[in-house]
PDB file of C-alpha atoms in Angstrom:
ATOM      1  CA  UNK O   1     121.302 113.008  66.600  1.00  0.00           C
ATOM      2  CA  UNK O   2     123.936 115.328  66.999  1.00  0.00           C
ATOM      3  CA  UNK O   3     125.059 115.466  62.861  1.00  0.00           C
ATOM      4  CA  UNK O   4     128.155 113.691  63.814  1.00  0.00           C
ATOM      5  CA  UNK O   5     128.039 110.262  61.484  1.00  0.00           C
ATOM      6  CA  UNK O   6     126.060 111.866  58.926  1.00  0.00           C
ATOM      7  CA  UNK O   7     127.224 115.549  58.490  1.00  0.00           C
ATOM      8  CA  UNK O   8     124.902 118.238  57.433  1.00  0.00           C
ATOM      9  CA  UNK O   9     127.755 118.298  54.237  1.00  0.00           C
ATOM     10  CA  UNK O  10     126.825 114.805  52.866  1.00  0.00           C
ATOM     11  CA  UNK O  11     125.057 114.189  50.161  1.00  0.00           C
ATOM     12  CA  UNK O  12     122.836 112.174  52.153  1.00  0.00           C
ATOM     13  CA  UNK O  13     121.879 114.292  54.701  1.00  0.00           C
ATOM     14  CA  UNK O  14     118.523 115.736  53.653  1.00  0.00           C
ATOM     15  CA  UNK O  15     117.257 111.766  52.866  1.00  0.00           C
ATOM     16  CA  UNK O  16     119.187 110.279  56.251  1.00  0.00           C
ATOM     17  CA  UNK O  17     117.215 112.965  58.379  1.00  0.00           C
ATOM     18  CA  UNK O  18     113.890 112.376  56.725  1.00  0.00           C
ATOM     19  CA  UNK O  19     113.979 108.528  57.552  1.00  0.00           C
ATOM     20  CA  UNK O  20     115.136 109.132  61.133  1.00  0.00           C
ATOM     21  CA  UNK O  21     112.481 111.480  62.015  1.00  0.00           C
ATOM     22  CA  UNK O  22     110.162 108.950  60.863  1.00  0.00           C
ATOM     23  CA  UNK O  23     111.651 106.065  61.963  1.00  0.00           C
ATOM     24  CA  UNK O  24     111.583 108.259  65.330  1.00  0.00           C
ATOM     25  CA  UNK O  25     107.765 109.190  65.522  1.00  0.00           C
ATOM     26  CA  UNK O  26     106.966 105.554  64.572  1.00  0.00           C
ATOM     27  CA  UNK O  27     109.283 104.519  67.577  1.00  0.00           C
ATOM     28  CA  UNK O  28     107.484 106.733  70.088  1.00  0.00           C
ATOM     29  CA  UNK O  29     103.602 105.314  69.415  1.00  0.00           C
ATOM     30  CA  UNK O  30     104.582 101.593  70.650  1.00  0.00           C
ATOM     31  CA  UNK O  31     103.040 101.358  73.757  1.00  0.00           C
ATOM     32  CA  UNK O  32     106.043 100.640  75.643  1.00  0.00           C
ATOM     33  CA  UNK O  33     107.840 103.110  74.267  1.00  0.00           C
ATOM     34  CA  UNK O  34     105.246 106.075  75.716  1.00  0.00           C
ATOM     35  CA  UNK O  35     104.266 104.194  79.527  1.00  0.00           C
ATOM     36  CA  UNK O  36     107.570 102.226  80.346  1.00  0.00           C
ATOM     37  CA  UNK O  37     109.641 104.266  82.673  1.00  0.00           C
ATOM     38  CA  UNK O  38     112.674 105.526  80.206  1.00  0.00           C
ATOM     39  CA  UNK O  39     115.260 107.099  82.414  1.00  0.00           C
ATOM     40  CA  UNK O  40     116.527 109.769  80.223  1.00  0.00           C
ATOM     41  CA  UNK O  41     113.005 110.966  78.944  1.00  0.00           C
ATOM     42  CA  UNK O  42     111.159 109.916  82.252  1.00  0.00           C
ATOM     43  CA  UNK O  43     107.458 111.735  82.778  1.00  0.00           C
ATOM     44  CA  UNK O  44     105.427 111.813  85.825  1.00  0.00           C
ATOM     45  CA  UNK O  45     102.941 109.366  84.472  1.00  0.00           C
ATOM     46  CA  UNK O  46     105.476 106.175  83.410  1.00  0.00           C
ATOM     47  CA  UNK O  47     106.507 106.660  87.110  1.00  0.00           C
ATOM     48  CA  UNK O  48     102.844 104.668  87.397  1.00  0.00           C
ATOM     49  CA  UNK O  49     102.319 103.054  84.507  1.00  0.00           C
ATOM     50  CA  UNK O  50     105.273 101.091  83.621  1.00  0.00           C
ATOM     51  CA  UNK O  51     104.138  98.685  86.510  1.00  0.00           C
ATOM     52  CA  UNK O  52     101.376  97.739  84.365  1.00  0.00           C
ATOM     53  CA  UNK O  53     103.262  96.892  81.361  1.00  0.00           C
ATOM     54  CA  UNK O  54     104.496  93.756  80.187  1.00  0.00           C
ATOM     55  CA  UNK O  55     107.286  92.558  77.292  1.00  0.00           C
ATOM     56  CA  UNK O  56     105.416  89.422  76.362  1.00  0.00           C
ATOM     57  CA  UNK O  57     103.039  86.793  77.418  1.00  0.00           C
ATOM     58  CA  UNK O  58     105.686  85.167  79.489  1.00  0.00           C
ATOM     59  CA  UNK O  59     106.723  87.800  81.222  1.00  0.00           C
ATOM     60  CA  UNK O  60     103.251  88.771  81.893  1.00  0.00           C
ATOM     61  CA  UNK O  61     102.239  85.147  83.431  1.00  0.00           C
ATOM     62  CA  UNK O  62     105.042  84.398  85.326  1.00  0.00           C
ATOM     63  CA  UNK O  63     104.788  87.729  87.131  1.00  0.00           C
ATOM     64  CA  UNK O  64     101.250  87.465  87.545  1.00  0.00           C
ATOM     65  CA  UNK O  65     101.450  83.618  89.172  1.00  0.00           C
ATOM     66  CA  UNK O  66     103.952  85.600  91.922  1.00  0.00           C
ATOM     67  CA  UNK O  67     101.451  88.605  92.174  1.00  0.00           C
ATOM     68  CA  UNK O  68      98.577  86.144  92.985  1.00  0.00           C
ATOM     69  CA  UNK O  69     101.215  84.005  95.633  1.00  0.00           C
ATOM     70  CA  UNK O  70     102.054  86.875  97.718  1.00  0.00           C
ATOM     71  CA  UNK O  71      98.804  89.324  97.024  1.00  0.00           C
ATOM     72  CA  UNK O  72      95.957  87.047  97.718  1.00  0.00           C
ATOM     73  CA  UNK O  73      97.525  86.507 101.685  1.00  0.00           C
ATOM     74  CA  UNK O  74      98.286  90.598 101.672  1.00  0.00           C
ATOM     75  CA  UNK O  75      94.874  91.016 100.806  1.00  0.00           C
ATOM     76  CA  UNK O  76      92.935  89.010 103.028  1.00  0.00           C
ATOM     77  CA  UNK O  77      95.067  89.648 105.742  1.00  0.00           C
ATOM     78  CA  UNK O  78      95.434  93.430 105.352  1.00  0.00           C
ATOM     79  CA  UNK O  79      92.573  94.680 103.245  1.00  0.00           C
ATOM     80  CA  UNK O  80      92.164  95.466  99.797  1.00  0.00           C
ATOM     81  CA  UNK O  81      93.509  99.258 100.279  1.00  0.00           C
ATOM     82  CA  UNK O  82      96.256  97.656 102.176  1.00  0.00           C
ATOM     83  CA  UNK O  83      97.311  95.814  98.866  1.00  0.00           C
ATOM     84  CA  UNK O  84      96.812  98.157  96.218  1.00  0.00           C
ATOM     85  CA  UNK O  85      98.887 100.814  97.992  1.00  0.00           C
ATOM     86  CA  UNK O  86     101.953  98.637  98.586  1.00  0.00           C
ATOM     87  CA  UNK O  87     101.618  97.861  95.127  1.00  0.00           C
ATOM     88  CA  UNK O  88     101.853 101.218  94.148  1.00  0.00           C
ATOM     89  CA  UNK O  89     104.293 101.876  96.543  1.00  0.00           C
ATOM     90  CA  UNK O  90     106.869  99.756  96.419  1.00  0.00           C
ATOM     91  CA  UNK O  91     106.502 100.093  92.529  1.00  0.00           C
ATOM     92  CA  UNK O  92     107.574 103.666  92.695  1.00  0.00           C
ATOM     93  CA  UNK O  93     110.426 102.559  95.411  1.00  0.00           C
ATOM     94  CA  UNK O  94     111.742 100.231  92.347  1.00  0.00           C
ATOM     95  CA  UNK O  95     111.657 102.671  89.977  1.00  0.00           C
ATOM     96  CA  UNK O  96     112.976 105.147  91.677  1.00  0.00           C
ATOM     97  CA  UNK O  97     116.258 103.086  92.213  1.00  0.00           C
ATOM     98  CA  UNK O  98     116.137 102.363  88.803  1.00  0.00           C
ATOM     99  CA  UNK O  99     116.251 105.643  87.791  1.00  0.00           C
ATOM    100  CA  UNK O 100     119.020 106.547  90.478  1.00  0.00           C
ATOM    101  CA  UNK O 101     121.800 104.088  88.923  1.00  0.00           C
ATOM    102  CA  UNK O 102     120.482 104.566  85.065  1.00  0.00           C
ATOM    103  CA  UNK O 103     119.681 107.978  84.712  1.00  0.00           C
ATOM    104  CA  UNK O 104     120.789 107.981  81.079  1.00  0.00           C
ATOM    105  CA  UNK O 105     119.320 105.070  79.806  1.00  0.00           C
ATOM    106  CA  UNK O 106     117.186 105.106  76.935  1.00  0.00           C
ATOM    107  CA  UNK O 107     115.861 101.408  77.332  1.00  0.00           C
ATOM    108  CA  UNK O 108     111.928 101.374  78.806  1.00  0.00           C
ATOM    109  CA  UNK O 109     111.570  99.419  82.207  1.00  0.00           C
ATOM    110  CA  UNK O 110     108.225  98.008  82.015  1.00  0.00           C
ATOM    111  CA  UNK O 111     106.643  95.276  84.479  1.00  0.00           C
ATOM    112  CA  UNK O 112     105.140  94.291  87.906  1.00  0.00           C
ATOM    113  CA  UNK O 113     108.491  92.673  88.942  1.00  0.00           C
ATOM    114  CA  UNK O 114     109.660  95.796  91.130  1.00  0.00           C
ATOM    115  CA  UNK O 115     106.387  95.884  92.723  1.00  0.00           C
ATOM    116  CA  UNK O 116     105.662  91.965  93.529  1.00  0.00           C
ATOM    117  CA  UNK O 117     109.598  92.262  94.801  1.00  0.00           C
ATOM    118  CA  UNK O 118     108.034  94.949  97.350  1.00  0.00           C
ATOM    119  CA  UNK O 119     105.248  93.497  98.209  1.00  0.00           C
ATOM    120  CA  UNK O 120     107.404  90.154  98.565  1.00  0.00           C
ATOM    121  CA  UNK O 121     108.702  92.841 100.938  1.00  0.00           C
ATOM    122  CA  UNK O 122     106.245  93.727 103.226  1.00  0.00           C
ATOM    123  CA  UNK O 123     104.940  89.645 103.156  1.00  0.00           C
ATOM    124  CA  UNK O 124     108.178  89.038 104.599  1.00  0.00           C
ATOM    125  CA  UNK O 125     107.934  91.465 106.891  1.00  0.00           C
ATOM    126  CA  UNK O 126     104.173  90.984 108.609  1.00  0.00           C
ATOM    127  CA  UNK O 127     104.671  87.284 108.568  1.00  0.00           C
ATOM    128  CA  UNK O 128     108.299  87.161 108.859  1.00  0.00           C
ATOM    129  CA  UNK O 129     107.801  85.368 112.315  1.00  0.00           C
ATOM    130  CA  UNK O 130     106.146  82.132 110.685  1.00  0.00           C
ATOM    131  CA  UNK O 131     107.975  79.070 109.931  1.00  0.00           C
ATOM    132  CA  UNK O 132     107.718  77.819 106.169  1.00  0.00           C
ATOM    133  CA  UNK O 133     109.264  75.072 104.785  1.00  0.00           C
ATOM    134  CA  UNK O 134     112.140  75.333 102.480  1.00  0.00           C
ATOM    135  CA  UNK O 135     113.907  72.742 100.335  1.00  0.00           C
ATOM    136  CA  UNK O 136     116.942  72.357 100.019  1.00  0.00           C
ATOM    137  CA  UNK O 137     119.745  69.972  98.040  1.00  0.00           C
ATOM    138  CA  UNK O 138     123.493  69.442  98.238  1.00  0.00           C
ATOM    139  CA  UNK O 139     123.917  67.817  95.110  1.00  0.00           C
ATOM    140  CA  UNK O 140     123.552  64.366  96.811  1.00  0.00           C
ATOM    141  CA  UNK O 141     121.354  64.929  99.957  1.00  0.00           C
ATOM    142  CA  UNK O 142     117.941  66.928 100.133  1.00  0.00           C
ATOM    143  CA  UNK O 143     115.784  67.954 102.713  1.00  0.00           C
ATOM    144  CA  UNK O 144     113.188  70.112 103.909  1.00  0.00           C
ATOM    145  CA  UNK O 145     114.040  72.597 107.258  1.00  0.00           C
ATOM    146  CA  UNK O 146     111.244  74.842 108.615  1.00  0.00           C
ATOM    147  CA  UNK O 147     112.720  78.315 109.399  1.00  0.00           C
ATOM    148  CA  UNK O 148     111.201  81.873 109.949  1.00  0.00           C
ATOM    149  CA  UNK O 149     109.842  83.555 107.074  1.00  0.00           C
ATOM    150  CA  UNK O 150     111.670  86.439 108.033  1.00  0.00           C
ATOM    151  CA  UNK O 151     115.290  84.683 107.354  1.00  0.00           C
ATOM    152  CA  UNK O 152     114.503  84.643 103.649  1.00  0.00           C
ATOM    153  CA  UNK O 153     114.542  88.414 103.216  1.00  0.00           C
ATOM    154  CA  UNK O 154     118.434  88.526 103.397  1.00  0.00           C
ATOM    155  CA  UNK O 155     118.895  85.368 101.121  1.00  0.00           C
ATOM    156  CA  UNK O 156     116.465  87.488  98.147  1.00  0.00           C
ATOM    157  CA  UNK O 157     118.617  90.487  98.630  1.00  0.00           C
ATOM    158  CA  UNK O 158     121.689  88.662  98.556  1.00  0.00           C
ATOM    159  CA  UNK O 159     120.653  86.974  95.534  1.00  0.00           C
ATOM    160  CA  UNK O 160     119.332  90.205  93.523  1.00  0.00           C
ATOM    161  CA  UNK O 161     122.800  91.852  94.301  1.00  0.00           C
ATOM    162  CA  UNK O 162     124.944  88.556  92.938  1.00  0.00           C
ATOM    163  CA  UNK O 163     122.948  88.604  90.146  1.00  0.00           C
ATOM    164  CA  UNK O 164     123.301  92.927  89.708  1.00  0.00           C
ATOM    165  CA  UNK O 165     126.999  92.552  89.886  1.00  0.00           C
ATOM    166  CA  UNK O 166     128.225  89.119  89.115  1.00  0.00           C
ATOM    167  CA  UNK O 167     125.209  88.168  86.672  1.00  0.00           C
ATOM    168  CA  UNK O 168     126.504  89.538  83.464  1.00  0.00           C
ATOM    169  CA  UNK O 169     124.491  90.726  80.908  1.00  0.00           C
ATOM    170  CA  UNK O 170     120.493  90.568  81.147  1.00  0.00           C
ATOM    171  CA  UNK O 171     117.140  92.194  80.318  1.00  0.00           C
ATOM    172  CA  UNK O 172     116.012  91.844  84.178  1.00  0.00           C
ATOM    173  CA  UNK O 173     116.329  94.991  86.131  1.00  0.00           C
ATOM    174  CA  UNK O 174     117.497  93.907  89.569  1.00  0.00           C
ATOM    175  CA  UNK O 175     118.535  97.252  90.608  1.00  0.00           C
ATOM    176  CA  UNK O 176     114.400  97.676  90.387  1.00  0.00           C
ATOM    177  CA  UNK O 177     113.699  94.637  92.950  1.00  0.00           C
ATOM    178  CA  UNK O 178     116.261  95.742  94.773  1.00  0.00           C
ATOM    179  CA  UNK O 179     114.274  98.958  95.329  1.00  0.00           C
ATOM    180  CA  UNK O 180     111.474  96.917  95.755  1.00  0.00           C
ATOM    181  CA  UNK O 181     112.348  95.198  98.227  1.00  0.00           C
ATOM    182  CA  UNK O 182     113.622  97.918 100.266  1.00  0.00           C
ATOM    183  CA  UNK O 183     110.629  99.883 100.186  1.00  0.00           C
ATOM    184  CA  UNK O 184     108.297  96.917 100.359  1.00  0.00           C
ATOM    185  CA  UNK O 185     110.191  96.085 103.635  1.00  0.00           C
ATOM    186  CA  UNK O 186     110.283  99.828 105.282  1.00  0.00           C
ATOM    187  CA  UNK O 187     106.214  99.733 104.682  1.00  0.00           C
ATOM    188  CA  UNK O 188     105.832  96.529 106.146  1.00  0.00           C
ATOM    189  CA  UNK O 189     107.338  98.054 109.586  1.00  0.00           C
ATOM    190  CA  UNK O 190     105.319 100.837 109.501  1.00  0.00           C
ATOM    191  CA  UNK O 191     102.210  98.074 108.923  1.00  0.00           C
ATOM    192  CA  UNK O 192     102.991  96.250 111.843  1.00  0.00           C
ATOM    193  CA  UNK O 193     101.514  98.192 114.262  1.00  0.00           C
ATOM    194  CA  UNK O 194      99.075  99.905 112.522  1.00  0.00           C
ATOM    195  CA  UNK O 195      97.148  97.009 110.100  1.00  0.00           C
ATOM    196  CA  UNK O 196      94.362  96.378 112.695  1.00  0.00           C
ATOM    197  CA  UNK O 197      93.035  92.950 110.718  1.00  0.00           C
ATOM    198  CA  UNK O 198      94.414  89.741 112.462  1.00  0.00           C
ATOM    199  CA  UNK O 199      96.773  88.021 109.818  1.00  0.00           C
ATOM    200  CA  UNK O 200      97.575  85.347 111.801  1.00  0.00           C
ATOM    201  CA  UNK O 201      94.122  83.727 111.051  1.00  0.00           C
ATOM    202  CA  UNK O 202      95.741  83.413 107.727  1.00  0.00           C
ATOM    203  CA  UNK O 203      98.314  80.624 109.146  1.00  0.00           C
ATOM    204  CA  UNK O 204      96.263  78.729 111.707  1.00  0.00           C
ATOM    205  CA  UNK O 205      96.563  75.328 110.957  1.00  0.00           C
ATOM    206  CA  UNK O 206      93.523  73.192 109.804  1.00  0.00           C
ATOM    207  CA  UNK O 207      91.687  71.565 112.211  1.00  0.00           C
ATOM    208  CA  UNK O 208      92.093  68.023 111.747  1.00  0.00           C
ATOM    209  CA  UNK O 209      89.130  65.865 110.505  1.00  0.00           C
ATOM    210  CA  UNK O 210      89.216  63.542 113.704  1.00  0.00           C
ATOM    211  CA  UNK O 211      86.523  61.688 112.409  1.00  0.00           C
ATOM    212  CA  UNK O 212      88.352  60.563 109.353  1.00  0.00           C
ATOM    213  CA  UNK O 213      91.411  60.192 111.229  1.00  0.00           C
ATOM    214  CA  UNK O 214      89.435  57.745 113.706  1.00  0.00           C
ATOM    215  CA  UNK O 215      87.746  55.434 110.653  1.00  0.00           C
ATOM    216  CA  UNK O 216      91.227  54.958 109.147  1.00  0.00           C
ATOM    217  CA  UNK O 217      92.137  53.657 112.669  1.00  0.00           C
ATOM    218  CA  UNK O 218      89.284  51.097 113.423  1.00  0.00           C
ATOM    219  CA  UNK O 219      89.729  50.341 109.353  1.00  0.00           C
ATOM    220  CA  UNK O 220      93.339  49.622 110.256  1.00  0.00           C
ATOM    221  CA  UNK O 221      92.528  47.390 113.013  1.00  0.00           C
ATOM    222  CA  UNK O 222      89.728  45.376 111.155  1.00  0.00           C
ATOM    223  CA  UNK O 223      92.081  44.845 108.497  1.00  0.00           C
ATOM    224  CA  UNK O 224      94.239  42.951 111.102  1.00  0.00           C
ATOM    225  CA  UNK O 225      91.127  41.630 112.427  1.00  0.00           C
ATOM    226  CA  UNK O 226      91.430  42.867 115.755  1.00  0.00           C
ATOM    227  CA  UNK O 227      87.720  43.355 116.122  1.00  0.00           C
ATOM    228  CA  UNK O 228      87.184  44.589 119.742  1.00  0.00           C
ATOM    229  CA  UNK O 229      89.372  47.651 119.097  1.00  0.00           C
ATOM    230  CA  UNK O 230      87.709  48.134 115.649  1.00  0.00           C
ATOM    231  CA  UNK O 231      84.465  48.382 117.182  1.00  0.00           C
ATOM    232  CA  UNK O 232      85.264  50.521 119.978  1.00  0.00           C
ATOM    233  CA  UNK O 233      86.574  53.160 117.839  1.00  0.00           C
ATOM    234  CA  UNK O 234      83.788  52.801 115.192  1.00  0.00           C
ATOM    235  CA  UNK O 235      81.736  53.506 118.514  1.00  0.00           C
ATOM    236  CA  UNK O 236      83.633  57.007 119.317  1.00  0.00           C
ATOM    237  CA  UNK O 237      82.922  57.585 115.694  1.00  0.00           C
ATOM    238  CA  UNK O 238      79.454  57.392 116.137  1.00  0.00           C
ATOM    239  CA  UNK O 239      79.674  59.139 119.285  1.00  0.00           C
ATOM    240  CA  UNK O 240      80.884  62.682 116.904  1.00  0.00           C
ATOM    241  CA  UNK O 241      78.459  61.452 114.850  1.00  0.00           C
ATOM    242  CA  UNK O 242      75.352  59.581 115.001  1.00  0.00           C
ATOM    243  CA  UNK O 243      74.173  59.406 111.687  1.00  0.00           C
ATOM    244  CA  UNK O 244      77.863  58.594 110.360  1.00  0.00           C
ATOM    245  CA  UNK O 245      76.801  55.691 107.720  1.00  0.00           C
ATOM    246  CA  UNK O 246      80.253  54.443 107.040  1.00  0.00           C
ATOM    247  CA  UNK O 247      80.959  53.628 110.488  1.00  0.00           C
ATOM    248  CA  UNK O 248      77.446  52.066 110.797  1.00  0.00           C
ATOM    249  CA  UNK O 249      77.697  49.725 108.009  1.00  0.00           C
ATOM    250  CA  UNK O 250      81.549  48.738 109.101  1.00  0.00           C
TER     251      UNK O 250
END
């Protein structure tokens, strides 16, 4: 670009500049090349669109299957304008970090990654106080502990910044989760006292089925056949509901 290989004195010159010109225009009509966010020829509109963009099929699906994880709970529990503006949001958070620590770079940053990271975010955030189960393993001993949504937030960041610095080389822009995440998190404490939709209702347990849970008992106890307790439970079956067939036949 700057006539420093190939001189304007070599013989070549005239041909060399030809190809790269079109070599040039045929690099700037791929798709990713004009929407994904390129740092050092960044426009307003691949601010927005590069969130839309994917590098391939895979890339595409898996980010999707975390997109419909997090977003269908954001959206019921928040409201559809609720969800499309954290999307948005915390996609111009990532990007905007991205940009920050590669403002020369040439490469496109295309995907929803930076986004679902936010979103994962804000998730974290309004149901942070909600106790999921988590495997673990030790190499020889695994488990399951239940522990407050909320405690996971620190192990994703920690994990996106090991990877940013101790990860080596790779295609995945952490610096753009990382941005994510941070911006997904800041919106979900200004969401927490102004989303007026109950999202707890999202995390009530289901009711159990006593019914069911009452037939496998008198089953259990005909099995053995201990009759008399059979019955009477087959009878508080009945009692929920009359026209219960199983229970009559039994």
């Amino acid at each position: 670009r700057n006539d420093e290989i190939i001189t304007p004195q070599d013989p070549q010159y005239g041909e060399w500049k030809d190809l790269r010109h079109t070599y040039e225009g045929k690099l700037a009509r791929i798709t990713t090349m004009q929407y994904g966010f390129r740092p050092a020829f960044h426009r307003l509109i691949t601010f927005f669109t590069h969130m839309f963009l994917h590098g391939g099929i895979g890339h595409l699906v898996g980010n999707m299957i975390f997109l419909w994880l997090v977003g269908c709970m954001l959206e019921m529990g928040c409201g559809r304008r609720f969800y499309i503006t954290a999307y948005v949001v915390t996609g111009l958070c990532a990007v905007s970090l991205f940009w920050l620590f590669n403002p020369h770079s040439e490469v496109p940053l295309v995907g929803a990654s930076g986004a679902i990271a936010g979103m994962l975010g804000t998730f974290t955030v309004l149901y942070g106080r909600k106790r999921v189960k988590i495997f673990y393993s030790l190499g020889f001993y695994f488990n399951y502990i239940r522990m407050p949504a909320i405690l996971l937030f620190p192990l994703w960041v920690g994990n996106e910044l090991y990877q940013l610095f101790f990860g080596g080389m790779s295609q995945v822009a952490y610096v753009a989760h990382l941005g994510g995440l941070a911006g997904g998190f800041a919106l979900g404490l200004a969401a927490l006292k102004s989303t007026t939709r109950t999202r707890d209702a999202l995390f009530e347990k289901t009711p159990e089925d006593e019914i069911a849970r009452l037939m496998d008992r008198a089953l259990e106890h005909i099995g053995q056949l201990d009759l008399t307790e059979g019955r009477r439970l087959l009878h508080r079956v009945l009692e929920k509901d009359p026209k219960n067939i199983t229970a009559w036949t039994h």
